[in-house]
Coordinates of C-alpha atoms in Angstrom, one line a residue:
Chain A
X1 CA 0.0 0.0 0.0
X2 CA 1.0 3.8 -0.6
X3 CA -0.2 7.5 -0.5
X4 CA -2.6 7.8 -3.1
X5 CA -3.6 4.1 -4.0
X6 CA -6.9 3.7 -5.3
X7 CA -8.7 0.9 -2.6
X8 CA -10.8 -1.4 -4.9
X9 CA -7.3 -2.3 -6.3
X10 CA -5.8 -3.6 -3.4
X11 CA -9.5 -5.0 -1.2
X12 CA -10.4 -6.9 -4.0
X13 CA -7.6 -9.1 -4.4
X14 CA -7.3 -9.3 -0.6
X15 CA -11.1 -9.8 0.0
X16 CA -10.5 -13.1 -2.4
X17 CA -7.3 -13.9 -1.6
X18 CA -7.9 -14.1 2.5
X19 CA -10.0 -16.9 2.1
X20 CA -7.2 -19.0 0.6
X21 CA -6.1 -20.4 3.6
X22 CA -2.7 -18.5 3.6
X23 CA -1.2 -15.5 5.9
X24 CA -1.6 -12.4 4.3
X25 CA -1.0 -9.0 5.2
X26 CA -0.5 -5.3 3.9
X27 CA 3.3 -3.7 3.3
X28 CA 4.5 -0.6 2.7
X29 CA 6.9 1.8 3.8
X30 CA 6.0 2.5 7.4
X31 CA 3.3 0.9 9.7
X32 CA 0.2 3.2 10.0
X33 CA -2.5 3.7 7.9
X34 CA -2.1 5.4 4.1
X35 CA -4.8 7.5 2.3
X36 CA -6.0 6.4 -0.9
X37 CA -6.7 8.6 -3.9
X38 CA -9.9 10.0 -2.8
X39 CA -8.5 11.2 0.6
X40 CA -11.7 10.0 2.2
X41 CA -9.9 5.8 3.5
X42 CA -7.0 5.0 5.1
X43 CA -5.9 1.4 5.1
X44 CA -3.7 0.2 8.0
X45 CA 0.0 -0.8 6.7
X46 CA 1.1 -3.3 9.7
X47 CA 4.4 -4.7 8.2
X48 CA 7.3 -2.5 6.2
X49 CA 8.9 -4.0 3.2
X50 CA 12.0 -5.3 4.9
X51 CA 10.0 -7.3 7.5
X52 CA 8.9 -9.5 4.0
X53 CA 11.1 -11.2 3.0
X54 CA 10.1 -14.1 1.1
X55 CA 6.3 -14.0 0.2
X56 CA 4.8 -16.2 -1.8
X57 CA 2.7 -13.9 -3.3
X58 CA 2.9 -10.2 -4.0
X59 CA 0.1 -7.5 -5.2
X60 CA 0.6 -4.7 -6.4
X61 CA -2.2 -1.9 -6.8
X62 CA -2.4 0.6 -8.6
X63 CA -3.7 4.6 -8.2
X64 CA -2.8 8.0 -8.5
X65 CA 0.0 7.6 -6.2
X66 CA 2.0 4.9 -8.6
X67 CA 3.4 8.1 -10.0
X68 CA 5.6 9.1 -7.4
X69 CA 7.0 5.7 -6.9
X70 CA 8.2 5.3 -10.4
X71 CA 12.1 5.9 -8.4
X72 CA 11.3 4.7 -5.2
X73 CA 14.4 2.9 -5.2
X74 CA 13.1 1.3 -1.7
X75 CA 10.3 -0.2 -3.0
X76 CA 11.9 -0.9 -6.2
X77 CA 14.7 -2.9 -4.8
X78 CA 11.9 -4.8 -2.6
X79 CA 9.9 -5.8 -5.5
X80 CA 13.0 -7.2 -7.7
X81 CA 14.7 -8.9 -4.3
X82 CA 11.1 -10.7 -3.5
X83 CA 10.1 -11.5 -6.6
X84 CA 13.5 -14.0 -7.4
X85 CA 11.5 -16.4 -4.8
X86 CA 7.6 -15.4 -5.3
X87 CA 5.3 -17.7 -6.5
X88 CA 3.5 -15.1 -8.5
X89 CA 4.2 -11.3 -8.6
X90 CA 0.9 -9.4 -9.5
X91 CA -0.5 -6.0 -10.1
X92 CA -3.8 -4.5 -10.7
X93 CA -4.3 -1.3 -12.9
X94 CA -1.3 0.8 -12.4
X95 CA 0.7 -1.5 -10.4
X96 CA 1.4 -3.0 -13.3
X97 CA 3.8 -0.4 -14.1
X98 CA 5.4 -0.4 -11.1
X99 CA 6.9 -3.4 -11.9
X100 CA 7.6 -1.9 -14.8
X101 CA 9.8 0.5 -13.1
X102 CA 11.1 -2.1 -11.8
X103 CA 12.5 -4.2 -14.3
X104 CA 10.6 -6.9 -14.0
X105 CA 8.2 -6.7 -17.2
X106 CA 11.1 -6.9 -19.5
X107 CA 10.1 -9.2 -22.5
X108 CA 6.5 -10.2 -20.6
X109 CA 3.0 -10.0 -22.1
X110 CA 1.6 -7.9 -19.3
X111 CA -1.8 -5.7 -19.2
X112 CA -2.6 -2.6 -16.8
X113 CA -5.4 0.0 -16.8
X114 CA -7.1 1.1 -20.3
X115 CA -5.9 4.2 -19.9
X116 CA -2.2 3.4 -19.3
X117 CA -1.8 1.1 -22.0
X118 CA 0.7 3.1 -23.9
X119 CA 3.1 3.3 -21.1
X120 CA 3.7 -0.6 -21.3
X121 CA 6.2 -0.2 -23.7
X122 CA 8.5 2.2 -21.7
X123 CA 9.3 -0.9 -19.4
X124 CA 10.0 -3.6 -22.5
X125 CA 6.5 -5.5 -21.7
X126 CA 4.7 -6.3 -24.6
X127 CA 0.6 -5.0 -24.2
X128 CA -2.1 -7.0 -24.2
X129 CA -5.6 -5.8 -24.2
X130 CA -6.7 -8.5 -21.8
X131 CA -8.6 -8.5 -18.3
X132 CA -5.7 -10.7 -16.9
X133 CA -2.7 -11.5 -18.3
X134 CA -0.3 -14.4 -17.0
X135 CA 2.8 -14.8 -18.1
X136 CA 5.3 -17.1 -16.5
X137 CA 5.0 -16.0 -12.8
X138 CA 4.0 -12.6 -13.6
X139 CA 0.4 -12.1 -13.3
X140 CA -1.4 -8.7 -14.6
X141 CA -4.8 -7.1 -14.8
X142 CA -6.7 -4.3 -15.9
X143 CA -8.2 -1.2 -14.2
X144 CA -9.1 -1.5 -10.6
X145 CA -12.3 -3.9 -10.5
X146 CA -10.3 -6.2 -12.6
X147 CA -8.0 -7.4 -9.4
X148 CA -11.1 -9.3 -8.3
X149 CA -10.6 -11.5 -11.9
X150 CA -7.4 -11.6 -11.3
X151 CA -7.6 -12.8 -7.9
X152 CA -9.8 -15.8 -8.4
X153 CA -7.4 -17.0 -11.4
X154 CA -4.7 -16.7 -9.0
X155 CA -6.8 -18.5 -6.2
X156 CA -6.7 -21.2 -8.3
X157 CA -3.7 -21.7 -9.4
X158 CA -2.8 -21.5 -5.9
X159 CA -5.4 -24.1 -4.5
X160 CA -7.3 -25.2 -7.8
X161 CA -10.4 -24.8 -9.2
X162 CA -12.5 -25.9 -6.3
X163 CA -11.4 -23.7 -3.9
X164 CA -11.5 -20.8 -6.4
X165 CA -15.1 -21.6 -6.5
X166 CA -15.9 -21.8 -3.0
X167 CA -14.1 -18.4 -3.0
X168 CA -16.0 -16.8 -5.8
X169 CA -19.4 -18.6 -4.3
X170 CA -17.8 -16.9 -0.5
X171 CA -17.7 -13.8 -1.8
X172 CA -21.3 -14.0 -4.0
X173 CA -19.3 -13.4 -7.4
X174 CA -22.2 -13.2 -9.9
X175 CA -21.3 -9.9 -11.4
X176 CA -24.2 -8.2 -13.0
X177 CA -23.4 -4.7 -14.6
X178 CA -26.0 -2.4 -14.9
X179 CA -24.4 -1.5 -18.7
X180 CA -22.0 -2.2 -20.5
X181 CA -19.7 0.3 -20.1
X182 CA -16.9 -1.5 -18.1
X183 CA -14.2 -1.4 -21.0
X184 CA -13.3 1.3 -24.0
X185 CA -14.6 -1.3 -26.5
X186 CA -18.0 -1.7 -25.0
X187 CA -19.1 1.8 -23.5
X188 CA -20.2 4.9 -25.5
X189 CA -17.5 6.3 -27.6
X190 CA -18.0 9.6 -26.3
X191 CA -18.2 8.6 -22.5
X192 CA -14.8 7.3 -23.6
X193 CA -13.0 10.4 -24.9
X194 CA -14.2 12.2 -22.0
X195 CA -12.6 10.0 -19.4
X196 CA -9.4 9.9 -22.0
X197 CA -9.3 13.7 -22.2
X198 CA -9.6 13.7 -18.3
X199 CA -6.9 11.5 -18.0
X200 CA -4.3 13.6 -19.0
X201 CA -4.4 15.2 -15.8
X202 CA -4.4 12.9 -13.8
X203 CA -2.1 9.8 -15.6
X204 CA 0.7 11.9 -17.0
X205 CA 3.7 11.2 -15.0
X206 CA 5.2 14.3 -13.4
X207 CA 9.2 14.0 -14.3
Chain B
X1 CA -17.9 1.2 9.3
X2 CA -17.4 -1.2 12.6
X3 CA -15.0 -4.2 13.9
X4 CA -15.6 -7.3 11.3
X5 CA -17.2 -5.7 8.8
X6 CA -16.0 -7.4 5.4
X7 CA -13.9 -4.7 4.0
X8 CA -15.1 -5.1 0.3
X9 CA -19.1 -5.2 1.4
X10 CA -18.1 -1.4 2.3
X11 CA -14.7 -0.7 -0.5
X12 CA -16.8 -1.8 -3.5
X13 CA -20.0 0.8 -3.3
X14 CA -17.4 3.8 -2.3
X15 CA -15.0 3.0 -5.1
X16 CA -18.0 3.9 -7.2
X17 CA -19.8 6.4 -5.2
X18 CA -16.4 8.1 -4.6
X19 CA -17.0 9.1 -8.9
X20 CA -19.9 10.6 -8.1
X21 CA -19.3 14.2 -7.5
X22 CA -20.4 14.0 -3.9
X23 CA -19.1 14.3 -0.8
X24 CA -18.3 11.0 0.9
X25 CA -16.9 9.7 4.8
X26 CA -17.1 6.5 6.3
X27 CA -19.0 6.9 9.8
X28 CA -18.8 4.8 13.2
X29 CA -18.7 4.3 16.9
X30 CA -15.8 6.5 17.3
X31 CA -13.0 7.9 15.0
X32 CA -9.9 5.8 14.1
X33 CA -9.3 2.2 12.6
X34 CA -11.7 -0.4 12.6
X35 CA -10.2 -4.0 11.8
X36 CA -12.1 -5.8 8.9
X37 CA -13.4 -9.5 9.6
X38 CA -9.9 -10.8 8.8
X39 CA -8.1 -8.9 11.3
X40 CA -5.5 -8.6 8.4
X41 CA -7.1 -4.9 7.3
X42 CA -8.2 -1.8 9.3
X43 CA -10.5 0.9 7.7
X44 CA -10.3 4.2 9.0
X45 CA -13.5 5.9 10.5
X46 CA -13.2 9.6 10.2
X47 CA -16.8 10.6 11.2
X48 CA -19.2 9.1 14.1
X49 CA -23.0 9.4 13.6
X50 CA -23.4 12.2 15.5
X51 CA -21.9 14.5 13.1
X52 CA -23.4 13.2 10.8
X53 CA -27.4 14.5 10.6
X54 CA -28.9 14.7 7.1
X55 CA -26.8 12.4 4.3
X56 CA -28.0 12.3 1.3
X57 CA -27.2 8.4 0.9
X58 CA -26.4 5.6 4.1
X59 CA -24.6 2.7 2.4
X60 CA -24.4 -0.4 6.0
X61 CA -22.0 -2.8 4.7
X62 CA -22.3 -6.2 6.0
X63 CA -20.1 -8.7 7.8
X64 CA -19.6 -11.3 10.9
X65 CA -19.4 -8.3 13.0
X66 CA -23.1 -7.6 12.1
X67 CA -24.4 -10.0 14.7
X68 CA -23.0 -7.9 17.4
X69 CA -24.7 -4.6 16.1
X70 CA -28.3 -6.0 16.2
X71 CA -29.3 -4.6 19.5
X72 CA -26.5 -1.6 19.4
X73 CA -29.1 1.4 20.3
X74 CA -27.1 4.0 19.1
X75 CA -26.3 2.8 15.7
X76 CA -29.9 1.6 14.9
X77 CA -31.4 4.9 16.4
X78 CA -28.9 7.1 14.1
X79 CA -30.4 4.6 11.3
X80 CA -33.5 5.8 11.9
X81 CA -33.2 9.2 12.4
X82 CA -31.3 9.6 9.2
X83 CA -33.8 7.6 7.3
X84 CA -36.0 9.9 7.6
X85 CA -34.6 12.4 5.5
X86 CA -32.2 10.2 2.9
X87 CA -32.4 10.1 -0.7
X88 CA -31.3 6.2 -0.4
X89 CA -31.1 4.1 2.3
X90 CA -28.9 0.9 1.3
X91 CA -26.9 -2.1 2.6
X92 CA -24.8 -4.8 1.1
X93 CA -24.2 -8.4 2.1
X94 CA -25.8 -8.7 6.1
X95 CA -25.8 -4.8 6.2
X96 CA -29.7 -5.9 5.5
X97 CA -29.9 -7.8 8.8
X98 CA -28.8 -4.2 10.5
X99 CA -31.4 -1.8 8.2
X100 CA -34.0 -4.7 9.4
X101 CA -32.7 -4.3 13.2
X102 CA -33.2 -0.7 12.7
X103 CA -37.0 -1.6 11.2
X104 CA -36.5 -0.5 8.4
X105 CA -37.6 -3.1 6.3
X106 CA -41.0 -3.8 7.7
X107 CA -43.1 -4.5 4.8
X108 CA -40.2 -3.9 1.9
X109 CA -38.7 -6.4 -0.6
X110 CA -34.8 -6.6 0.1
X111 CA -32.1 -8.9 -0.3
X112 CA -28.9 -10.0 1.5
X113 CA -26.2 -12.6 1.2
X114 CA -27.5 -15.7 0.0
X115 CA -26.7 -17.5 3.2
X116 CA -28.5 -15.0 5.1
X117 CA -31.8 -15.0 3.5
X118 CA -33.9 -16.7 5.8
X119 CA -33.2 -13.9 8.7
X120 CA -34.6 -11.5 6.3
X121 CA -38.5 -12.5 7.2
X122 CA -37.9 -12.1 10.6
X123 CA -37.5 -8.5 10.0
X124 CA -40.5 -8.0 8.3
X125 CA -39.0 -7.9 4.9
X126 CA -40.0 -9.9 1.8
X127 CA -36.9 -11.6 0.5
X128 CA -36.2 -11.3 -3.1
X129 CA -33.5 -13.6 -4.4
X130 CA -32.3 -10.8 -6.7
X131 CA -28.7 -9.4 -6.9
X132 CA -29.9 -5.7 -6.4
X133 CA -33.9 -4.7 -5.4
X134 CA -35.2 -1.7 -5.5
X135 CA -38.4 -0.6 -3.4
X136 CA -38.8 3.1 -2.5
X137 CA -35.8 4.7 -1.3
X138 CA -34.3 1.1 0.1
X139 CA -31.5 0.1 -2.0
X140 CA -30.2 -3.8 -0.8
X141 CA -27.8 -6.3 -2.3
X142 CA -27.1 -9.4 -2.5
X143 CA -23.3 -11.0 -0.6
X144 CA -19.7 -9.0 -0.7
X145 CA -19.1 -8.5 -4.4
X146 CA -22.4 -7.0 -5.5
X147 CA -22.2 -3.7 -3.4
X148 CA -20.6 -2.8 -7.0
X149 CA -23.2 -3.4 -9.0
X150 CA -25.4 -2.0 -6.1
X151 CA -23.2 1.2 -6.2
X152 CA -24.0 1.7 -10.2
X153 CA -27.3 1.1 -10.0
X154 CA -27.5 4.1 -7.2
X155 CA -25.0 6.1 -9.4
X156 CA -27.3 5.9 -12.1
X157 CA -30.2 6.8 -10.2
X158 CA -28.6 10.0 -8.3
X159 CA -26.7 10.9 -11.4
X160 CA -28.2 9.7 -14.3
X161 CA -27.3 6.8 -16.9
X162 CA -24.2 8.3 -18.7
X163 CA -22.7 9.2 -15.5
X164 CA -22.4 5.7 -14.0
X165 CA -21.8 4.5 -17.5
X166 CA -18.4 7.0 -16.7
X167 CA -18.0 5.5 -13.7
X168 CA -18.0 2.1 -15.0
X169 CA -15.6 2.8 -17.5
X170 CA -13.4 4.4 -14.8
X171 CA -13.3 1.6 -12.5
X172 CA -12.9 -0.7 -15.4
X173 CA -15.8 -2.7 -14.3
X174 CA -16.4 -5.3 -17.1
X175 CA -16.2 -8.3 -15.3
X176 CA -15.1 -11.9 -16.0
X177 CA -15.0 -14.4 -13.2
X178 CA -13.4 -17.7 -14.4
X179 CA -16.2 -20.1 -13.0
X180 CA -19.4 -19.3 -13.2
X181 CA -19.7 -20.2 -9.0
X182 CA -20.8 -16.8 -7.6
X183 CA -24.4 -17.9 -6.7
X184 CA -26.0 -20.9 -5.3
X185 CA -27.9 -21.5 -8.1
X186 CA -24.6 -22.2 -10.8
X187 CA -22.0 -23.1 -8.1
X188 CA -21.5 -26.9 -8.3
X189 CA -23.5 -28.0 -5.4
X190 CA -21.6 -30.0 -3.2
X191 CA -19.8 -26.6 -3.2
X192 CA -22.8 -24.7 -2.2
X193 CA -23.1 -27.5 0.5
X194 CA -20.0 -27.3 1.8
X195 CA -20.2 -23.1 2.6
X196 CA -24.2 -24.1 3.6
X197 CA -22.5 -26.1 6.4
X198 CA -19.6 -24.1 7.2
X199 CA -22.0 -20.8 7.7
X200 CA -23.3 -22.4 10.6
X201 CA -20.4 -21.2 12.6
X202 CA -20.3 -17.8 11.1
X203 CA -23.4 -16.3 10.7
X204 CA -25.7 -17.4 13.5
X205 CA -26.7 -14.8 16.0
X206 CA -25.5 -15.8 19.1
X207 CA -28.1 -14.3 21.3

């Protein structure tokens, strides 16, 4: 977790991945409680980076915040010394390019939100317009509703298919949209230029 | 907010709500952190009821720490008094149990988690096996996940259809679960049996 994370990135893998059957917990730089994007939620960080040492999983959201981490060297080096012995390293939306920034997309297929798409390439990953993308042991997904997808494909490779179900059933996983307007192909085009001309402000990095 | 809630019964409807143009604040007890269901996440409550006398819209998320809020006076008072004057008055997952504690849902068709249904009657309501249901200014829905779909269908109601469809598209909400498990009714049912059994120990009130 950090300053400026958007929640549903980072609660919807965890409200999956909790009922897995392993520890899990929430790292960042200092214990306390971080404000996501809105200003309006802290989450509680209990554990700092250098108290994880070997996790077998690691998620990464995304949010406004992932800008100013793009040379956080501290996280940075966390993310490539963990991920030699991770299971699967993930991200959700903009945590995708994170690890990006930190090396570790070189030469993957990897996906991140609809809007950052075009930034892929500045970390050698090759795009793909998917919801989730796996590729070896690196495990992306779109924009942040996607980490629930995500999770559940994880939760299965990590216990199999049966207890993926029991997790999706746990967590009453019957998505039903009210429109269709979850993803740039599907919603109006001009509800789609809006929220791309929007986005300049706020998905531009700042150096 | 309040100790055991299930974070993403409360995470799911601000993620969207927050994209609303509104002003937003999670409310309990008393101001500070209040640990999720887990243990493994705490939320931060910035507001208590008291200061907060006329919103617009009451979103109770749901929870194992439900059962311990159904004769908690001060809550289910501040329920009522606000009522009064809300645009919507809404819960997610068990949050229904609490709206019914309060009386609110004397004589009104609601859901709640599927495992939870049968408590609904005994708050007056008429249970609805729908994922969202609509009747008069009561908003409920169905387990955990579907506060997001709840959320949109409020959006679209406070704000109109194209701006939840921009919401939708900003959360990236175009969902694709790998099984298709996320209700009784399409969950292989010895999977269905199995949480049937396990809720036993989880949901019953134990007064």
């Amino acid at each position: 977790l950090y300053e400026g994370v958007t929640a549903l990135d980072a609660v919807g893998p965890y409200e999956v991945l909790s009922r897995v059957g392993r520890d899990l917990g929430f790292v960042g730089h200092a214990p306390g409680s971080v404000r996501t994007d809105t200003g309006r939620l802290g989450l509680s960080v209990d554990t700092t980076f250098e108290e994880v040492e070997a996790p077998e999983v690691v998620v990464v959201p995304g949010g406004p915040g992932q800008v100013a981490l793009m040379h956080d060297e501290r996280l940075l080096d966390w993310l490539r010394r963990v991920h030699r012995t991770t299971q699967w390293t993930t991200s959700v939306c903009t945590g995708a390019l994170i690890l990006g920034a930190a090396g570790l997309l070189q030469g993957k297929r990897a996906t991140t939100y609809w809007l950052a798409m075009d930034q892929l390439d500045q970390h050698g990953a090759e795009p793909v317009r998917q919801r989730v993308v796996v590729d070896g042991k690196i495990v992306t997904s779109a924009g942040v509703s996607s980490g629930i997808d995500m999770a559940l494909r994880l939760a299965a490779l990590m216990v199999g298919d049966e207890g993926a179900q029991a997790v999706q059933l746990g967590i009453e996983y019957a998505p039903d949209p009210p429109f269709a307007a979850g993803s740039p192909d599907t919603a109006p085009p001009h509800i789609v230029e809006t929220l791309r001309s929007l986005s300049r402000f706020i998905l531009e990095p700042t150096d």
